[in-house]
Short mmCIF file of C-alpha atoms and ligand atoms in Angstrom, two decimals:
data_model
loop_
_atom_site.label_atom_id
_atom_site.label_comp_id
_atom_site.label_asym_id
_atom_site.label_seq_id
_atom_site.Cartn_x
_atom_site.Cartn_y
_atom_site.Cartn_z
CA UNK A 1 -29.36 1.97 284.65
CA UNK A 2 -32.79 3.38 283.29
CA UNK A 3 -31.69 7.02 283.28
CA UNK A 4 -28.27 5.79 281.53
CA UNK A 5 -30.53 3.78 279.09
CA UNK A 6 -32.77 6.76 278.51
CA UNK A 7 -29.38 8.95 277.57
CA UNK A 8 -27.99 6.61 275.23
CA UNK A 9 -31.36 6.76 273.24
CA UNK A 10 -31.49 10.10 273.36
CA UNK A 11 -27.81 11.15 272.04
CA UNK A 12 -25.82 7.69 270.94
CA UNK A 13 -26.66 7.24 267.40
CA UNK A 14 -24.91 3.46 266.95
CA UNK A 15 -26.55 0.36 267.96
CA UNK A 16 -27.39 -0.73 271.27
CA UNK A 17 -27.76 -4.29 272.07
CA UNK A 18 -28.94 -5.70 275.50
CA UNK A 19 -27.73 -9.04 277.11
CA UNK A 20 -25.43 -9.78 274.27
CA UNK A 21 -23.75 -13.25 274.43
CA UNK A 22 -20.09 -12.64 274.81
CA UNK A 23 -19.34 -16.00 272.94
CA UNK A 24 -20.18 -14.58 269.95
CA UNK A 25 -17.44 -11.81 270.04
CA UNK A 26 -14.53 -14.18 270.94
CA UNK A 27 -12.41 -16.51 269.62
CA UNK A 28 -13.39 -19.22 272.31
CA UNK A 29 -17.04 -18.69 271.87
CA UNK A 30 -16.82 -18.29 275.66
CA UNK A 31 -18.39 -16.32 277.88
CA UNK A 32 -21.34 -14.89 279.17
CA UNK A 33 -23.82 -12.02 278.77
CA UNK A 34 -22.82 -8.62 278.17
CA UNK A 35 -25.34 -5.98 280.23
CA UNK A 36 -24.98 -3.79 277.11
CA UNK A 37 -22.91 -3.61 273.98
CA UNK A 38 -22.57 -0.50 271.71
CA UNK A 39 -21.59 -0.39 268.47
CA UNK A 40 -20.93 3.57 267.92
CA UNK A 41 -21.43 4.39 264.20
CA UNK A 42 -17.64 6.77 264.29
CA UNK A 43 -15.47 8.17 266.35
CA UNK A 44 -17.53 11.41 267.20
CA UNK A 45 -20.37 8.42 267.95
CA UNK A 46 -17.26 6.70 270.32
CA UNK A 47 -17.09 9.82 272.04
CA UNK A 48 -20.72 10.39 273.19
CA UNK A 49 -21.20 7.08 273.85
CA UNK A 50 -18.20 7.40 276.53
CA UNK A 51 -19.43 11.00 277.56
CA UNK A 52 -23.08 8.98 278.85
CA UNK A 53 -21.00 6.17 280.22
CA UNK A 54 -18.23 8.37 282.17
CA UNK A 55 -21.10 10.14 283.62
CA UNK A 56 -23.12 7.65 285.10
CA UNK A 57 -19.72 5.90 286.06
CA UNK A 58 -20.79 2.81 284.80
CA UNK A 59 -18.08 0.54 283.84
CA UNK A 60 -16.95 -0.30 280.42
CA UNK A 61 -14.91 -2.20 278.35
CA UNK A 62 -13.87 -2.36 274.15
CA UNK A 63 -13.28 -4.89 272.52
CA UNK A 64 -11.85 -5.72 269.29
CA UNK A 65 -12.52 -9.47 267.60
CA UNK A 66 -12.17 -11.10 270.76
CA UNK A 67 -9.56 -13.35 269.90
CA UNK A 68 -7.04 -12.42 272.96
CA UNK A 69 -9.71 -12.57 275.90
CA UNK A 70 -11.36 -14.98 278.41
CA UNK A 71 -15.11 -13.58 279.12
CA UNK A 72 -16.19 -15.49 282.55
CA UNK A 73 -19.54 -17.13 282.26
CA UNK A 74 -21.21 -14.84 284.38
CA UNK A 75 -20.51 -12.09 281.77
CA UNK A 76 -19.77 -8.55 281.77
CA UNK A 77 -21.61 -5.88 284.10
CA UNK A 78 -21.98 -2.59 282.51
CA UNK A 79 -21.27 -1.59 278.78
CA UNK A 80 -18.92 -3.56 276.09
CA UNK A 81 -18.01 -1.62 273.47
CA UNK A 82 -17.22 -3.00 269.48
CA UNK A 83 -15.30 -1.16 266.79
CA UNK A 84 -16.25 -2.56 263.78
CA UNK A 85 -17.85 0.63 261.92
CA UNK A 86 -14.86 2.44 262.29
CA UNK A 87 -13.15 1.08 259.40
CA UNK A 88 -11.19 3.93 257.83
CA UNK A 89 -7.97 3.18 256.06
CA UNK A 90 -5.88 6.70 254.41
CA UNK A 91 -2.99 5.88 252.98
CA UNK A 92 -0.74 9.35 252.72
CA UNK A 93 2.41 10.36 251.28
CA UNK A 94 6.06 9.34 252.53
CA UNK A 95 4.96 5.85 253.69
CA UNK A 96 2.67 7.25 256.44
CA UNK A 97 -0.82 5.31 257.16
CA UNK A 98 -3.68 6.25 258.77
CA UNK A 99 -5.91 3.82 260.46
CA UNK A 100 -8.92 3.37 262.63
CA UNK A 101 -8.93 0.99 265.60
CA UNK A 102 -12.20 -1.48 263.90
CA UNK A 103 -10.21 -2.06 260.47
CA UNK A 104 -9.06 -6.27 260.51
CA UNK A 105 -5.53 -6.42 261.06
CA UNK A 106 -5.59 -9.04 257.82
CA UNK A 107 -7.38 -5.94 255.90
CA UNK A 108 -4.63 -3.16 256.88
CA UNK A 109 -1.70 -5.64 255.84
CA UNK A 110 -3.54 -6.72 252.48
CA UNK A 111 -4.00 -2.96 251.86
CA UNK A 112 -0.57 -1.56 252.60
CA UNK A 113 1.11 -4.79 250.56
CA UNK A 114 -1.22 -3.94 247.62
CA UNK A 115 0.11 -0.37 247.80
CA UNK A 116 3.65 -1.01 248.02
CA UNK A 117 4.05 -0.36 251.58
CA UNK A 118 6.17 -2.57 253.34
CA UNK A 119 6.39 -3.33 256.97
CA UNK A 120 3.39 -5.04 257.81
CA UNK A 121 3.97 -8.34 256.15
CA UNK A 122 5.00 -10.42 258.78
CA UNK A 123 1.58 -9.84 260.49
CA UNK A 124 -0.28 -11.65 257.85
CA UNK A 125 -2.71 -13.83 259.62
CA UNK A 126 -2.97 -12.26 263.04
CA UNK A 127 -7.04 -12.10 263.35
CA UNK A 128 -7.93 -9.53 265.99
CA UNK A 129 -8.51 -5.90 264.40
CA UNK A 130 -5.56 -2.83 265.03
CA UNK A 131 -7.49 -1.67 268.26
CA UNK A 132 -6.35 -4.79 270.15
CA UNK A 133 -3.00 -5.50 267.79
CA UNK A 134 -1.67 -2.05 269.18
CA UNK A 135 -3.67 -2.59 272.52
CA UNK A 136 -1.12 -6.10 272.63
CA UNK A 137 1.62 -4.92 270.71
CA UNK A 138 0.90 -8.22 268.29
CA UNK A 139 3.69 -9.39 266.83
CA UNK A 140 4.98 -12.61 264.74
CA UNK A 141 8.30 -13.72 263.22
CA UNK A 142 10.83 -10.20 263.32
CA UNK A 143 7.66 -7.51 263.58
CA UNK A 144 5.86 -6.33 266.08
CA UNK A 145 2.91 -3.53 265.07
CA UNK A 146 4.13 -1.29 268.03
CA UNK A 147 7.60 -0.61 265.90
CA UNK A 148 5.52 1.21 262.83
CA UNK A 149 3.69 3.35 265.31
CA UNK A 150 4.32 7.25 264.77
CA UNK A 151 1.04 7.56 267.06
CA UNK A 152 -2.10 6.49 268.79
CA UNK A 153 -5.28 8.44 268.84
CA UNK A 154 -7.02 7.54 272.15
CA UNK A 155 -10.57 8.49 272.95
CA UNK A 156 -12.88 9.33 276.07
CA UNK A 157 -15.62 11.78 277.08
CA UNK A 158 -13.29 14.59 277.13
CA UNK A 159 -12.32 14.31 273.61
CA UNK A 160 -9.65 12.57 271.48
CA UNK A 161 -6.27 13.01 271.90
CA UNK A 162 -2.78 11.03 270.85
CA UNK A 163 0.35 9.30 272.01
CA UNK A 164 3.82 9.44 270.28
CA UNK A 165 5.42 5.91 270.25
CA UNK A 166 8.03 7.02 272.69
CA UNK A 167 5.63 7.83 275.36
CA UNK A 168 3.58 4.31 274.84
CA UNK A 169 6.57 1.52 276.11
CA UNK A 170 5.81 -1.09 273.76
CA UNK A 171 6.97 -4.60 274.77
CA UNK A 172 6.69 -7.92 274.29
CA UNK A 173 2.69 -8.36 273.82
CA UNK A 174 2.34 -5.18 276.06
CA UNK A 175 1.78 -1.65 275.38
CA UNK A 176 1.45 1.24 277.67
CA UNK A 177 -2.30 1.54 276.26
CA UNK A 178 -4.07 -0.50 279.02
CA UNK A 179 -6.81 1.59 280.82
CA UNK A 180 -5.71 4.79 278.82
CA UNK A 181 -8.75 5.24 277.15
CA UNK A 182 -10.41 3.34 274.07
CA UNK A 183 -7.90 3.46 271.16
CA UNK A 184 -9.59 4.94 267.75
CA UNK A 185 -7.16 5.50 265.80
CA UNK A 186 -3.30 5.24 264.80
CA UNK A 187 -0.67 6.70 262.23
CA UNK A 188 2.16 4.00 261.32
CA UNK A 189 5.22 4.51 259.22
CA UNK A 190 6.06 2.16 256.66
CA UNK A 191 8.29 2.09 253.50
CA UNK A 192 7.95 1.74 250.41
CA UNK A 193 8.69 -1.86 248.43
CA UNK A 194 8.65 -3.88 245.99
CA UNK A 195 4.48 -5.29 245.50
CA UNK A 196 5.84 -8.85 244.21
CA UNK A 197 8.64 -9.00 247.28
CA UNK A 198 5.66 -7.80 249.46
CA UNK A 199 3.07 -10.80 248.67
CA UNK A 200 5.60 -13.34 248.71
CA UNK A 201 6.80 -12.76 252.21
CA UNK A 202 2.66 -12.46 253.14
CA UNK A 203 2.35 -16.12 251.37
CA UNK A 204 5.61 -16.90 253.24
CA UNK A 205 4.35 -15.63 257.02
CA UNK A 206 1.11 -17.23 256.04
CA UNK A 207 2.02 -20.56 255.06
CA UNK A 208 4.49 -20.80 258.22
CA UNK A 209 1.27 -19.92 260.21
CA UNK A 210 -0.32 -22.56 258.84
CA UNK A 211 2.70 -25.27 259.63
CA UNK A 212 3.42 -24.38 262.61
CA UNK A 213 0.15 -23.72 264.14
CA UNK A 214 -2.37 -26.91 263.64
CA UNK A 215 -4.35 -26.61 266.64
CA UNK A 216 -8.36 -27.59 265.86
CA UNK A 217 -11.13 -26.14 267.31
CA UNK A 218 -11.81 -22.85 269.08
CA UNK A 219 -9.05 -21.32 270.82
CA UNK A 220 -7.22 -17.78 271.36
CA UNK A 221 -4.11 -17.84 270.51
CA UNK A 222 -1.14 -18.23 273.07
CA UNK A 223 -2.53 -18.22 276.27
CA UNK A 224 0.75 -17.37 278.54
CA UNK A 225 3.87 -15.07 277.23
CA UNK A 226 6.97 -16.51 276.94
CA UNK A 227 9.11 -16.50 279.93
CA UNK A 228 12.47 -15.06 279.04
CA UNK A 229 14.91 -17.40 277.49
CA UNK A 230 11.76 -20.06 277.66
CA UNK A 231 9.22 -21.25 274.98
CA UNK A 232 5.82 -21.41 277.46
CA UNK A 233 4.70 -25.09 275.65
CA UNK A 234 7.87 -26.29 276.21
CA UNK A 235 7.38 -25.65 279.98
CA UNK A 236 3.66 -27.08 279.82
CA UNK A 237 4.65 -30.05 278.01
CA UNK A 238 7.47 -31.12 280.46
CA UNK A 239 4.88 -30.44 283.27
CA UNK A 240 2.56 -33.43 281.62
CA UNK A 241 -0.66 -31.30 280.07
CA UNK A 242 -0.55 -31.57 276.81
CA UNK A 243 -4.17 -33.04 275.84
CA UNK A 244 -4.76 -32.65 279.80
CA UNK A 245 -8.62 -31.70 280.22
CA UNK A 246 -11.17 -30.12 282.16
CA UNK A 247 -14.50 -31.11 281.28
CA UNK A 248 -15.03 -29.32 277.72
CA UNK A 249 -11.92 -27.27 277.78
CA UNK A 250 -8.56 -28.89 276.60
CA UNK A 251 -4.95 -28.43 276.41
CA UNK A 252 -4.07 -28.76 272.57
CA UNK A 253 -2.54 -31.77 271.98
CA UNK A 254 -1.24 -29.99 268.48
CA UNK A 255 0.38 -27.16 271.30
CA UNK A 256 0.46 -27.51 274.47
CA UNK A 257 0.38 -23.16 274.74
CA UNK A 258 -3.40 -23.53 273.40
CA UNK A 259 -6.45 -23.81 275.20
CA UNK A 260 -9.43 -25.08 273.24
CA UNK A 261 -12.83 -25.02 273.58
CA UNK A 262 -13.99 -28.81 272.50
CA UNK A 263 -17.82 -27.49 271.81
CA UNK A 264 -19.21 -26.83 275.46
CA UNK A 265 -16.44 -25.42 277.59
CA UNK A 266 -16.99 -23.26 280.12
CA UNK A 267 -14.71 -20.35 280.76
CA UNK A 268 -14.49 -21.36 284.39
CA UNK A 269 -13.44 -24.98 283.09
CA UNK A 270 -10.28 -22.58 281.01
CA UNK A 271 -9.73 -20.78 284.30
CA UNK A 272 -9.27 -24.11 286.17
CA UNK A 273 -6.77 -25.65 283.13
CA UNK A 274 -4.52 -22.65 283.24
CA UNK A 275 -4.46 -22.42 287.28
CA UNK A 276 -2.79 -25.77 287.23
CA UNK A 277 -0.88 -25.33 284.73
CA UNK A 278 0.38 -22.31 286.37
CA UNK A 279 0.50 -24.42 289.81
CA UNK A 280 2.97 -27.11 288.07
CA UNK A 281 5.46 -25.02 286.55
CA UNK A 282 5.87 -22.86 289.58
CA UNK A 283 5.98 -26.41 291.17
CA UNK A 284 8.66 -27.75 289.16
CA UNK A 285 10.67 -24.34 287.39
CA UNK A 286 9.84 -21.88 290.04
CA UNK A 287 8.58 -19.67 286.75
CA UNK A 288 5.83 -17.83 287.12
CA UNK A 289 3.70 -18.07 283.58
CA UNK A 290 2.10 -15.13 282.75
CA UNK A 291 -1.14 -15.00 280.98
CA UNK A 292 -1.20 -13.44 277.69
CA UNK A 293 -4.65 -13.50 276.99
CA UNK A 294 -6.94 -10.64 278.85
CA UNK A 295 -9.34 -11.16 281.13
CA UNK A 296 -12.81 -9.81 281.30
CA UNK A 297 -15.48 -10.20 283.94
CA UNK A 298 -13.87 -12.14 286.46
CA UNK A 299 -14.33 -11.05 289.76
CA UNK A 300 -11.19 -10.66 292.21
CA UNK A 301 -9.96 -13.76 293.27
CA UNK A 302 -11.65 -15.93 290.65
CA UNK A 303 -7.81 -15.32 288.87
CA UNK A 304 -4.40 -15.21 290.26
CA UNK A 305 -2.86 -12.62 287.55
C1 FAD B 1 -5.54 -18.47 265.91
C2 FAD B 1 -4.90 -17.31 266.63
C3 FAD B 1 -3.60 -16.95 266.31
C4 FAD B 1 -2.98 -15.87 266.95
N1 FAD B 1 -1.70 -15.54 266.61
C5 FAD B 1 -1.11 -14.47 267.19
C6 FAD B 1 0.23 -14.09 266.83
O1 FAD B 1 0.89 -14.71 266.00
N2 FAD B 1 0.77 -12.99 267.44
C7 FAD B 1 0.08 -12.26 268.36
O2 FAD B 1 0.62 -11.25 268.85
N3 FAD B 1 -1.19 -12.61 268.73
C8 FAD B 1 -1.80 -13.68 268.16
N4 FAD B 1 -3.07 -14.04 268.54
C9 FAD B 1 -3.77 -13.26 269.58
C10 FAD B 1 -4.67 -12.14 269.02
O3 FAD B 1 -5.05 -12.41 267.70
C11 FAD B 1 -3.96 -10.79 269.07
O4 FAD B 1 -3.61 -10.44 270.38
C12 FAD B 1 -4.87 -9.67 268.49
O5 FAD B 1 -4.09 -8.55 268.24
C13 FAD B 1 -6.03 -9.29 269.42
O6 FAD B 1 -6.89 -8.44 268.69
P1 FAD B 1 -8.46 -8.42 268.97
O7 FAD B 1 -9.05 -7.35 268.14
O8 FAD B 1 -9.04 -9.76 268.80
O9 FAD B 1 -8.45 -7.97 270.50
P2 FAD B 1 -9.41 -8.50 271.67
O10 FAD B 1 -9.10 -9.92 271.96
O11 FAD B 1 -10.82 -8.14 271.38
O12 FAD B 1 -8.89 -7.58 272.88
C14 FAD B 1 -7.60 -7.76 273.40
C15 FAD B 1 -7.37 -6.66 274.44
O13 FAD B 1 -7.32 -5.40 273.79
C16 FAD B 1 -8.30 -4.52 274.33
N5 FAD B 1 -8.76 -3.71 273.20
C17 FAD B 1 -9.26 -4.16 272.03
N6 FAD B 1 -9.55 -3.11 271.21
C18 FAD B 1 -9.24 -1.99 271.90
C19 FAD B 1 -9.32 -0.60 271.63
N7 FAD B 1 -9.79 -0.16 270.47
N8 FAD B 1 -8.94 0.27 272.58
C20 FAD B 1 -8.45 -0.17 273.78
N9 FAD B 1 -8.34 -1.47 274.11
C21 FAD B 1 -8.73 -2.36 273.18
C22 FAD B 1 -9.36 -5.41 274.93
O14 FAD B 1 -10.07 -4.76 275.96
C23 FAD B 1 -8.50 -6.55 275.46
O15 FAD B 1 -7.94 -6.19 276.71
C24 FAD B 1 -3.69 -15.13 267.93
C25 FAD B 1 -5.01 -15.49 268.25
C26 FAD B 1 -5.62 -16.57 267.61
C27 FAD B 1 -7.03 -16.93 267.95
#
């Protein structure tokens, strides 16, 4: 690691932090130390970084806000790598936007309402930024962002290059993006609409979000997909978790398809919650839940997915 260290003085221009606590880059505030974490200062920065790291074959990872992934406590060995400088937004003629993976996903569907683009508005109060909204294919209500994609710029240390939605397979919170490089960038086609019509279906999507989703305390989301034809916390409930615990971790008693973090959980404690939970529906539905939320860190056979 010293000559990899010594490289990424020399040419990486971002920041470079050592031992970085993963729980402060996730939703759960879970997770343990990160060997390093880079935050490159632009895309060209993206690039060199990933040039150093491809050729001392040290492995990496990007993330985006952290609020889709379960870090294990005994963190992440090699580099981590966070988007947040790269925070262009262009907005160009016939409806066509240009973003870069590190903008919030709150900030692109604030801008393009502003603007009179419509398409977005559903999205409204997602967190997460677009890297891992395209990385997911995040959706809510009738939208999901994969269906305004025109294309995805992906980077590595060869260069940048891009993806036409046709040749990514976009599905239910999955994208054919997984371990094709780091996404930097994406072009999305919306239309134009009314401003007024626009903010009142963001209050709309927001104010359902706030109804229908009460859980307290640190969490990440939905942690398993929906089976098809099945609603996940329906399935968890009818097992018997809701409120079920292990030590600090807890199954939402506000929805049973949230796990939170009660102050001191550990991400092994999560691990353990959603292995049973797993355990018991197979048990009793012979469904297989499938975990939404990505993993990071764990080591073969600390998971079953
Ligand atoms: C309160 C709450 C509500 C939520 N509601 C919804 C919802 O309604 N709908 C929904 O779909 N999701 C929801 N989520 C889940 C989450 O917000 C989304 O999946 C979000 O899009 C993840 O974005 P992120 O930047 O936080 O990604 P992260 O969690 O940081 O990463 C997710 C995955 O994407 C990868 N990734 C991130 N950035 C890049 C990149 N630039 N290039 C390549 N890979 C990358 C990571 O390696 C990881 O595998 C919710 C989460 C929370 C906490």
């Amino acid at each position: 690691m010293k000559q990899l260290d010594e490289d990424l003085q020399q040419d990486f221009r971002g920041e470079i932090r050592y031992q970085e606590p993963m729980s402060a880059h996730t939703s759960w505030k879970l997770g343990g130390l990160a060997e390093y974490f880079l935050i490159p200062q632009n895309r060209e920065d993206l690039q060199r970084a990933l040039r150093i790291i491809e050729r001392h074959q040290v492995p990496w990872l990007v993330v985006g806000n952290g609020s889709n992934l379960l870090v294990a406590d005994q963190g992440i060995k090699g580099v981590v790598i966070q988007l947040k400088n790269l925070t262009r937004i262009d907005l160009l003629p016939e409806g066509r936007v240009e973003v870069e993976a590190g903008v919030s996903l709150a900030k692109l569907v604030v801008t393009c309402c502003r603007a009179g683009l419509g398409g977005l508005e559903e999205l409204s109060g997602i967190p997460g930024l677009v890297g891992g909204a395209l990385l997911m294919n995040a959706g809510a209500l009738d939208t999901e962002i994969g269906d305004l994609v025109q294309q995805v710029y992906l980077t590595d240390g060869h260069g940048e290059w891009s993806l036409h939605r046709e040749q990514i397979d976009f599905g239910y919170r999955h994208s054919g993006l997984k371990g094709k490089g780091v996404i930097s960038c994406a072009s999305l086609k919306l239309h134009p609409c009314d401003q007024g019509t626009l903010a009142k279906k963001q209050q709309q999507a927001l104010a359902r979000r706030k109804k229908v989703q009460k859980v307290k305390g640190a969490h990440a989301g939905s942690v398993f997909k929906n089976p098809p034809g099945k609603k996940a916390w329906e399935l968890i409930d009818k097992v018997g978790f809701r409120g079920r615990r292990q030590g600090h971790a807890q199954v939402s008693p506000d929805h049973c398809n949230h796990i939170v973090n009660l102050g001191q959980a550990k991400a092994s404690e999560v691990m353990a919650l959603i292995k049973e939970i797993q355990a018991a529906v197979a048990a009793e539905y012979a469904i297989r839940l499938e975990l939404e939320v990505q993993l990071a860190g764990w080591e073969a056979g600390d998971t079953d997915d």
